[in-house]
Coordinates of C-alpha atoms in Angstrom, one line a residue:
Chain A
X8 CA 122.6 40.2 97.1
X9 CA 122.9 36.8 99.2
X10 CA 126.7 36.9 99.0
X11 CA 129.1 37.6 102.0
X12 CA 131.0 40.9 102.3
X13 CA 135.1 40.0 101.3
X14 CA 136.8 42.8 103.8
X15 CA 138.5 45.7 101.5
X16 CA 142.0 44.0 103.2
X17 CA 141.9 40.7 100.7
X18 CA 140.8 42.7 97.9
X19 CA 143.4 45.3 98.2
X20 CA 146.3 43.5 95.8
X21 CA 143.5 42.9 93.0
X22 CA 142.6 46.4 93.1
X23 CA 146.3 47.9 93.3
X24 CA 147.5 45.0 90.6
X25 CA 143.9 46.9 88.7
X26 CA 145.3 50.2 89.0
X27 CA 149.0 49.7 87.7
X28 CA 147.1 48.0 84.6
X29 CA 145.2 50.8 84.1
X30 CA 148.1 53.4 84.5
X31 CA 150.2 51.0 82.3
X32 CA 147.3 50.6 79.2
X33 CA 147.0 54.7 79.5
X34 CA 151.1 55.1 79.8
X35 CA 150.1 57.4 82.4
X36 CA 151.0 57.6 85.7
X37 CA 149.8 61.2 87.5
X38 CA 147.7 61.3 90.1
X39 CA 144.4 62.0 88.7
X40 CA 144.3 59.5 86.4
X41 CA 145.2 56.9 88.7
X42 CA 142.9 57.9 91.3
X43 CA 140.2 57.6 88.4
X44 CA 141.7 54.2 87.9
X45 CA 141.6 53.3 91.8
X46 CA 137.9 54.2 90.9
X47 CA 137.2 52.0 88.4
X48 CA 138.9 49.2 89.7
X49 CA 136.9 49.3 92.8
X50 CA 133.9 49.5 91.4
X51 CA 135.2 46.5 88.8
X52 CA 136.1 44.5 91.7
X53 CA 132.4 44.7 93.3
X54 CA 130.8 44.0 90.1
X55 CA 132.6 41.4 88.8
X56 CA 132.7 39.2 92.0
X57 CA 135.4 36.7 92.1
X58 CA 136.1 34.7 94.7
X59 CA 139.0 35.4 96.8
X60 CA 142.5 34.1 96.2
X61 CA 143.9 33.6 99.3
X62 CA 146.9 34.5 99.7
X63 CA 149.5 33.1 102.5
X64 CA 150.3 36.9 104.0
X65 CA 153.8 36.5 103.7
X66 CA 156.4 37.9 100.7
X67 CA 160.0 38.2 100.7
X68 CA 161.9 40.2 98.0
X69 CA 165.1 39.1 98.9
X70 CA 164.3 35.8 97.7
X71 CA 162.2 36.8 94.5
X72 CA 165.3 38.7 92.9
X73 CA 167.6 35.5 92.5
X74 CA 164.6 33.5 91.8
X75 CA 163.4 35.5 88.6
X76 CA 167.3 35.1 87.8
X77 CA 167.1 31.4 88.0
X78 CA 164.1 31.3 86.0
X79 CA 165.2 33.6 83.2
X80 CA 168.5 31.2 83.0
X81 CA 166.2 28.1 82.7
X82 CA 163.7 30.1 80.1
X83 CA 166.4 30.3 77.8
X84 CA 168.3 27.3 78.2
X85 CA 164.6 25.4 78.3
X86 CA 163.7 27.0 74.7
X87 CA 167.4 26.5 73.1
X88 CA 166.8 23.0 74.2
X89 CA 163.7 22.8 73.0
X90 CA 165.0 24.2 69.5
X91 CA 168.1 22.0 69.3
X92 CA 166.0 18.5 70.2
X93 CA 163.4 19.9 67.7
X94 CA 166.5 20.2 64.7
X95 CA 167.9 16.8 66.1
X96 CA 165.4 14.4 67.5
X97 CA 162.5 15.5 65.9
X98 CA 160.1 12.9 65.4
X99 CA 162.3 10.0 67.5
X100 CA 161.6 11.9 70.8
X101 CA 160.8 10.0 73.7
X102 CA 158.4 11.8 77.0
X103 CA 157.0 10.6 79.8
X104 CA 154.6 11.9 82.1
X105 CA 155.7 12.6 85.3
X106 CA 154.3 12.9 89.1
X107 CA 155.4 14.9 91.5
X108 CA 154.0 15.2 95.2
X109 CA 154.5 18.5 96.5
X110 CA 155.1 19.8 99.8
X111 CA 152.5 22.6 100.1
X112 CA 148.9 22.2 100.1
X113 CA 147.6 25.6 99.8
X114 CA 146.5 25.9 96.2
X115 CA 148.0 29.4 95.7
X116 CA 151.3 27.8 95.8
X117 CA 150.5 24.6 94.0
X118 CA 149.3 27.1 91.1
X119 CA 152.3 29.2 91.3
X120 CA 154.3 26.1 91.2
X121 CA 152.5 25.0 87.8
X122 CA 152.9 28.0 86.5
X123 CA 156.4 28.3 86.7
X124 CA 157.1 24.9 85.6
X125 CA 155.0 25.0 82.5
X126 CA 157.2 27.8 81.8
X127 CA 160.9 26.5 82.4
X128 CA 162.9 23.0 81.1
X129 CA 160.5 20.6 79.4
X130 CA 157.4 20.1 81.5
X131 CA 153.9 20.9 81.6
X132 CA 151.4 20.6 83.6
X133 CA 148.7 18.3 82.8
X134 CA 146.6 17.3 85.9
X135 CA 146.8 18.5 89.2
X136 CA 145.2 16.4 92.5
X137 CA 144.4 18.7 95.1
X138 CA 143.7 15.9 97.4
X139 CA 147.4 15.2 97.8
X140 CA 148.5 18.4 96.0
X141 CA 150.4 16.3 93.4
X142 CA 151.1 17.5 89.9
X143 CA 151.2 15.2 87.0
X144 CA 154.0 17.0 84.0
X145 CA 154.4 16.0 80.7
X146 CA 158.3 16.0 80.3
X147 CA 160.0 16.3 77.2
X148 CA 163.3 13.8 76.3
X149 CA 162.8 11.4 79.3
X150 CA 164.6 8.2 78.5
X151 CA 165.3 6.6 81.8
X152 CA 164.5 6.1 85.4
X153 CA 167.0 8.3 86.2
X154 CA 165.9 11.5 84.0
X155 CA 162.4 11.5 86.1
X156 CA 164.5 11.3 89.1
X157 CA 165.8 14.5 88.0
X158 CA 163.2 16.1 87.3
X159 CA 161.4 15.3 90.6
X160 CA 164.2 17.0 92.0
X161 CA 163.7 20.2 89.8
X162 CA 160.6 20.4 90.6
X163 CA 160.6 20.1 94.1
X164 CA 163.5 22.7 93.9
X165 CA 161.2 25.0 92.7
X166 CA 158.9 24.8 94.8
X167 CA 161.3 25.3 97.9
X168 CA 162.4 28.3 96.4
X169 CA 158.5 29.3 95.6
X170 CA 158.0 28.3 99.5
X171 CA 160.8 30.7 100.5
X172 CA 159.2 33.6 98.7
X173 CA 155.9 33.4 99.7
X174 CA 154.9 29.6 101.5
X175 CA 153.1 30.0 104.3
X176 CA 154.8 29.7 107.8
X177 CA 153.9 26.6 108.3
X178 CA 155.4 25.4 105.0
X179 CA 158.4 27.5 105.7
X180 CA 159.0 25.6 108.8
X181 CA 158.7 22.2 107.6
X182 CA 161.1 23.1 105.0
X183 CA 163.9 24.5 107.1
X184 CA 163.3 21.4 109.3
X185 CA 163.6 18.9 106.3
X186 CA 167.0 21.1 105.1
X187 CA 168.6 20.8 108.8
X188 CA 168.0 17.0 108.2
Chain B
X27 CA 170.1 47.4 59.8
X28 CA 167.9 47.0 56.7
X29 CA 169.7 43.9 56.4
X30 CA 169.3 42.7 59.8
X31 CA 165.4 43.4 59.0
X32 CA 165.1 41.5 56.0
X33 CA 166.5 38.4 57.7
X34 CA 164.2 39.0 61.2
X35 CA 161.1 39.1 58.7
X36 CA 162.5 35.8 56.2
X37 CA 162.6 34.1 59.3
X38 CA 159.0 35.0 61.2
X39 CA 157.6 34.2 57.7
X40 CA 159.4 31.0 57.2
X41 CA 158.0 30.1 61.2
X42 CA 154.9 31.4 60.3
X43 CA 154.8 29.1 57.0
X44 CA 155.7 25.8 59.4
X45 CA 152.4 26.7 62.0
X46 CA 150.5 27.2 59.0
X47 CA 151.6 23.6 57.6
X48 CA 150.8 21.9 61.1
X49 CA 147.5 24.0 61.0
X50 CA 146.5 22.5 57.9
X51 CA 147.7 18.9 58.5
X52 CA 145.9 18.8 61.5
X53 CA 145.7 16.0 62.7
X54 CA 143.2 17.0 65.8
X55 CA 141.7 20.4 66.2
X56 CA 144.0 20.7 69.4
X57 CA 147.0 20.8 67.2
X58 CA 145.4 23.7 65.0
X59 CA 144.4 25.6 67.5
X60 CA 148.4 25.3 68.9
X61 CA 150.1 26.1 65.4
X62 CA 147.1 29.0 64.9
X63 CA 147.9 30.3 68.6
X64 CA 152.0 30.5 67.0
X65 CA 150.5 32.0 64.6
X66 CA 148.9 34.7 66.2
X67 CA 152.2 34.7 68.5
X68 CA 154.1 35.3 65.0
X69 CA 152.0 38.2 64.2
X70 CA 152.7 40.1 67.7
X71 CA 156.7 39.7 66.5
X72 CA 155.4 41.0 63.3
X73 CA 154.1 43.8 65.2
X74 CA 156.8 44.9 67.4
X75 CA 158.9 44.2 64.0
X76 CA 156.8 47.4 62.7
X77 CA 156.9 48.9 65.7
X78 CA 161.1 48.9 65.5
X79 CA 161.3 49.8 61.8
X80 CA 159.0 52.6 62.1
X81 CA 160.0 54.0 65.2
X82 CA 156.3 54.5 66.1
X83 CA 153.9 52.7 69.4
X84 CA 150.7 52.5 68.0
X85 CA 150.5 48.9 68.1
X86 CA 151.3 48.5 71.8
X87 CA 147.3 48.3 72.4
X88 CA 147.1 45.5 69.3
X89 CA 150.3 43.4 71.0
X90 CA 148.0 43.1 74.7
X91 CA 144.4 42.5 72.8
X92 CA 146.2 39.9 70.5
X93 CA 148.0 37.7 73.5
X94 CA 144.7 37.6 75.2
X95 CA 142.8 37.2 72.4
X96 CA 144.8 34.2 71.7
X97 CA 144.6 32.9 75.2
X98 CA 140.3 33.0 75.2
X99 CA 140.5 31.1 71.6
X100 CA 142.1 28.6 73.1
X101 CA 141.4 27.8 76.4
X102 CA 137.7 27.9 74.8
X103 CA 138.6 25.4 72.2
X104 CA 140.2 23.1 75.0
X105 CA 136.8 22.9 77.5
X106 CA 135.0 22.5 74.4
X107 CA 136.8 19.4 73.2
X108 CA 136.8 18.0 76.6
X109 CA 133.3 18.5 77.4
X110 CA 132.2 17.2 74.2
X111 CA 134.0 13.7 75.5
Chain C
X27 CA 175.7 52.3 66.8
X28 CA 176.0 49.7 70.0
X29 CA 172.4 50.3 70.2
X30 CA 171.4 48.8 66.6
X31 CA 173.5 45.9 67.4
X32 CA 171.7 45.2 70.4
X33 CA 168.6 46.1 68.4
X34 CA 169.5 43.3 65.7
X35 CA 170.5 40.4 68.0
X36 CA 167.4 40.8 70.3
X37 CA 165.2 40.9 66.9
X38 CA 166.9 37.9 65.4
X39 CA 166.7 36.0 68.7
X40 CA 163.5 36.6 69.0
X41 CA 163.0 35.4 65.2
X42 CA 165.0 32.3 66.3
X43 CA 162.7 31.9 68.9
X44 CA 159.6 31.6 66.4
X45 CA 161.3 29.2 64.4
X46 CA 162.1 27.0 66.7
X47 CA 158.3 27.4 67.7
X48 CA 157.3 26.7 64.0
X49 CA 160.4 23.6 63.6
X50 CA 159.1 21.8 67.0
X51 CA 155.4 22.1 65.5
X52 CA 156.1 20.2 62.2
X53 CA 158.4 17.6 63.5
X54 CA 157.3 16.9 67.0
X55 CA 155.7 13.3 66.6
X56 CA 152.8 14.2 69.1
X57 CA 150.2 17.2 70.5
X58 CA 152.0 17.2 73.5
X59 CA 155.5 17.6 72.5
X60 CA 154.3 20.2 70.1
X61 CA 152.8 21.9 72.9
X62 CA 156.5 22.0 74.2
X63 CA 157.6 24.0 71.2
X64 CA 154.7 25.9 70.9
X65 CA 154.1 27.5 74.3
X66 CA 158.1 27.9 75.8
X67 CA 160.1 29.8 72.9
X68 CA 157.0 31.9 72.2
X69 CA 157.6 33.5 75.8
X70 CA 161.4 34.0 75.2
X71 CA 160.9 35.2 71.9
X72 CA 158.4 37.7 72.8
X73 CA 160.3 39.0 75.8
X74 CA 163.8 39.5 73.4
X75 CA 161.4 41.3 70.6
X76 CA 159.9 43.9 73.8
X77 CA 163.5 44.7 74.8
X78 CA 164.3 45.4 71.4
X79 CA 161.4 47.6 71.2
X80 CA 162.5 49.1 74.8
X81 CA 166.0 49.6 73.4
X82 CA 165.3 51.3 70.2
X83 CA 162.8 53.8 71.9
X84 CA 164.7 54.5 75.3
X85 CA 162.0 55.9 77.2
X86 CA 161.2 54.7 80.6
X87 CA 156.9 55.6 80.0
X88 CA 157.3 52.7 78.0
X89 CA 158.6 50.2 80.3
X90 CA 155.2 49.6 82.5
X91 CA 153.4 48.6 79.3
X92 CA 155.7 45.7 78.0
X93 CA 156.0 44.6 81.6
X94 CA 152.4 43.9 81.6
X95 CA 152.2 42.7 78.0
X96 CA 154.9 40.1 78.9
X97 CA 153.3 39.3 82.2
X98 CA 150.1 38.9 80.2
X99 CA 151.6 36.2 79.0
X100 CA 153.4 34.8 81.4
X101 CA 149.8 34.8 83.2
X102 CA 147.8 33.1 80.5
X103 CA 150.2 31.3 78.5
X104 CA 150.5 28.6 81.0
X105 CA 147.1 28.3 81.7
X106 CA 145.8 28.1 77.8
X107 CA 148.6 25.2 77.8
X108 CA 147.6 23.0 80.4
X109 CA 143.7 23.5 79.3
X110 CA 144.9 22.0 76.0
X111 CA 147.3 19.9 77.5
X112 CA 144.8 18.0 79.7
X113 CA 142.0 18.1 76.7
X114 CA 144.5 16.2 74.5
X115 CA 145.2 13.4 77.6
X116 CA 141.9 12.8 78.3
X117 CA 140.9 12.6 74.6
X118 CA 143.8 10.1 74.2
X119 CA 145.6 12.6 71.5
X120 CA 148.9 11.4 72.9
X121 CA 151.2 8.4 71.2
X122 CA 151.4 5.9 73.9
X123 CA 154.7 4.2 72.2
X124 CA 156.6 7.7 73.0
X125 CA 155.8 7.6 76.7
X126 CA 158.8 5.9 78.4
X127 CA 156.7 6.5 81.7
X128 CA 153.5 7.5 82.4
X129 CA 152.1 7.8 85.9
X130 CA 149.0 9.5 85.4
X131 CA 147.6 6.2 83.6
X132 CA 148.4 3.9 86.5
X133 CA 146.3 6.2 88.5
X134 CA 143.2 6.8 86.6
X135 CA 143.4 3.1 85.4
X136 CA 143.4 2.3 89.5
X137 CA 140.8 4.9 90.2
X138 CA 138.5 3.2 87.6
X139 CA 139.3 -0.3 88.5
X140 CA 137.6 1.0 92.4
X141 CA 134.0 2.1 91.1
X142 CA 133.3 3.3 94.9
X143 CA 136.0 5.3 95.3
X144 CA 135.5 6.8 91.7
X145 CA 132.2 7.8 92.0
X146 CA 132.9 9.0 95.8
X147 CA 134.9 11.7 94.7
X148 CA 132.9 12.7 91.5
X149 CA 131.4 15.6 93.5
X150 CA 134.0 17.1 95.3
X151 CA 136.0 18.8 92.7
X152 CA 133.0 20.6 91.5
X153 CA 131.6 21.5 94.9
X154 CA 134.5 23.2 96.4
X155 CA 134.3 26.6 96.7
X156 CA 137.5 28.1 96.8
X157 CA 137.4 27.6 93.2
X158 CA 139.4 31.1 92.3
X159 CA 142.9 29.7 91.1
X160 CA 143.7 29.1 87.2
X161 CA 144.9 25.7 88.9
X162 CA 141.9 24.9 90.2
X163 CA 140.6 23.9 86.8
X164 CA 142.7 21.0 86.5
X165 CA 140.0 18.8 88.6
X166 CA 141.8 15.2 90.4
X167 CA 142.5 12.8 88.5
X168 CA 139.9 10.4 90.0
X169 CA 137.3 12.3 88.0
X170 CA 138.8 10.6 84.8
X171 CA 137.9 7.7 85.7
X172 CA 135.0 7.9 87.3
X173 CA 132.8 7.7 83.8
X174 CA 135.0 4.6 83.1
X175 CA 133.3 1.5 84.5
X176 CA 130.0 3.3 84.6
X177 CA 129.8 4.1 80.8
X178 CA 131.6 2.2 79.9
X179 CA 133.8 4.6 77.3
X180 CA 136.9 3.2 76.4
X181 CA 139.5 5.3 78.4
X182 CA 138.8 3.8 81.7
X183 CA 140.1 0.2 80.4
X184 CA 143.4 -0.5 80.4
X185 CA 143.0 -2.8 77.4
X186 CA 141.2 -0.1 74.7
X187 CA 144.1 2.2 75.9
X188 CA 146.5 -0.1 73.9
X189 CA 144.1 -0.5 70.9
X190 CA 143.4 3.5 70.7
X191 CA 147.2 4.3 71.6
X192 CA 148.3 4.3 67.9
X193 CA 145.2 6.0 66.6
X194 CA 145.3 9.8 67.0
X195 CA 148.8 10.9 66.6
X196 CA 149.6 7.6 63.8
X197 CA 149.0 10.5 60.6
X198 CA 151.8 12.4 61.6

């Protein structure tokens, strides 16, 4: 095979996120059966080659904790909204579609980004240029100037709280630097 | 609780008669495959639903196949309708 | 006691949660507002109905598997959005009249107005290797245009865009 050798190091998150799934699916979580799932997913992971997400090396939990709070408050508030405009507005709704340049340009972030705004208030992804790492959203009840303003802000507020968790140093950096002014 | 029960299931069928409407009324096949994705969303509640009542897990396995199932249909249907131009 | 109560407002929530999936469906005016309704209650609905079904059964084996079944989702859900999402742009299944704003046109309508610079970039989305993200599939928006002035299909021009804007969603 004419394909170069990924070192065990990259692969190692695939094959331990591999394992929990299989301990989860099995609801069994001894020893043997999760070395026979270390196993499999090693041998799945050679087989079915993928190329490597790369990730930035960096993680901090102290962040993550109040940011899956923030997100769980903006799930719900996001679908309530989304329940109420669909009983009120209905069909006189009014979107836009949005872009928003982002900091970062390493796609794992750009992608984490996307995913967590498709999820929370009234946007969705629709294109992304990785040239200029910009997303494009579809935003539900935008009426003025002012509304997209908002939501640039929201979206950039994400991502500085995405950057905090696991941005690249380099990203990190630039962000402290842009907060001191 | 039987109560409570009656009134979870009126209301999954009652959203699960709405995605069914937009499913037939089309207009595109984007919007079907949406309100048929609900659908299938609508049928995992129904699930757990079961799951609750009975006080019983054997559809834990059904609730992961179906919310992948759903996600192949559609992400399918989408490159196909794009490609097709 | 406290525990069917809990039960019975994480189960109707979650109902609620469907409906307003099934409301925003038949009265959203476009795909993409639907898309709104259809893919954001659906996650909060079907994280309420998994603690119910944590509650009721109280054992902690239990937990690992509805984590992953709601990550599942969190994981694709998104992804299976934007795939549609971006199939219903560039197939013009969007009202035009709703949009109070809409940046993505100016910029594939620019890109297709500079034929160079369109068919430049044609390759490089589909050449780049590090092609592993779910993200990744959402290719620049240059590459809408590019088939514009060279096929001459009606979605590069800015005029057709006003002639087709009323079409798709006008049945509604």
């Amino acid at each position: 095979m004419s394909r170069q050798r990924i070192p065990l190091i990259t692969e190692l998150p695939l094959v331990i996120w591999l394992v929990l799934v299989w301990g989860a699916l099995w609801q069994d979580f001894g020893v043997g059966n999760l070395v026979f799932g270390a196993i499999i997913a090693y041998g799945v992971v050679n087989f079915f080659y993928l190329p490597p997400v790369e990730l930035t090396g960096r993680f901090n939990v102290f962040w993550l904790v109040p940011f899956i709070g923030r997100f769980l408050v903006q799930l719900v508030t996001a679908s309530v909204q989304v329940f109420w405009l669909g009983l009120t507005r209905g069909p006189e709704l009014r979107n836009a579609v949005v872009a928003v340049e982002l900091r970062s340009s390493s796609d794992f972030l750009v992608t984490a980004t996307g995913h967590a705004l498709s999820l929370i208030p009234g946007s969705l992804v629709l294109e992304v240029d990785r040239s200029t790492s910009t997303l494009y959203l579809h935003c539900l009840n935008v009426l003025t100037d002012d509304d997209a303003q908002d939501i640039r802000e929201e979206v950039r507020a994400t991502e500085a709280w995405l950057i905090r968790i696991m941005g690249t140093r380099t990203d990190l950096d630039a962000l402290l630097a842009e907060e001191r002014g | 609780m039987s109560a409570v029960i009656y009134v979870v299931g009126g209301i999954l069928a009652l959203a699960a008669g709405l995605a069914l409407y937009r499913a037939v009324l089309g207009p595109s096949i984007l919007d079907r495959v949406l309100a048929l994705d609900v659908v299938l969303a609508i049928i995992g509640a129904a699930l757990v639903l079961n799951m609750v009542v009975n006080r019983h897990l054997d559809n834990l396995i059904l609730l992961v196949a179906i919310s992948l199932i759903g996600f192949i249909g559609s992400v399918t249907v989408a490159r196909f309708v794009t490609d097709r131009k | 006691m406290i525990q069917d109560v809990v039960v019975s407002v994480l189960l109707i929530g979650g109902a609620l949660m469907s409906l307003a999936a099934g409301v925003g469906l038949v009265r959203f005016p476009d795909l993409l507002s639907r898309m709104h309704a259809a893919t954001k209650p659906q996650v909060l609905g079907l994280l309420l109905f998994l603690l119910a079904l944590a509650v009721e059964n109280g054992s902690w084996l239990l937990v690992p598997v509805l984590v992953l079944c709601w990550v599942f989702q969190l994981l694709t859900s998104p992804v299976s959005a934007h795939m549609v999402g971006r199939a219903g742009y560039r197939t013009r299944h969007l009202r035009r009249d709703l949009l109070t704003l809409d940046e993505l046109d100016d910029i594939v309508t620019r890109a297709a107005a500079a034929p160079g610079h369109g068919q430049g970039r044609a390759g490089s989305p589909a050449g780049d290797p590090g092609g592993g993200t779910p993200g990744d599939a959402a290719t620049t928006a240059e590459e809408g245009g590019t088939d514009g002035p060279g096929a001459g299909s009606p979605r590069g021009g800015a005029p057709d865009a006003a002639t087709t804007a009323g079409e798709p969603g006008g049945s509604s």
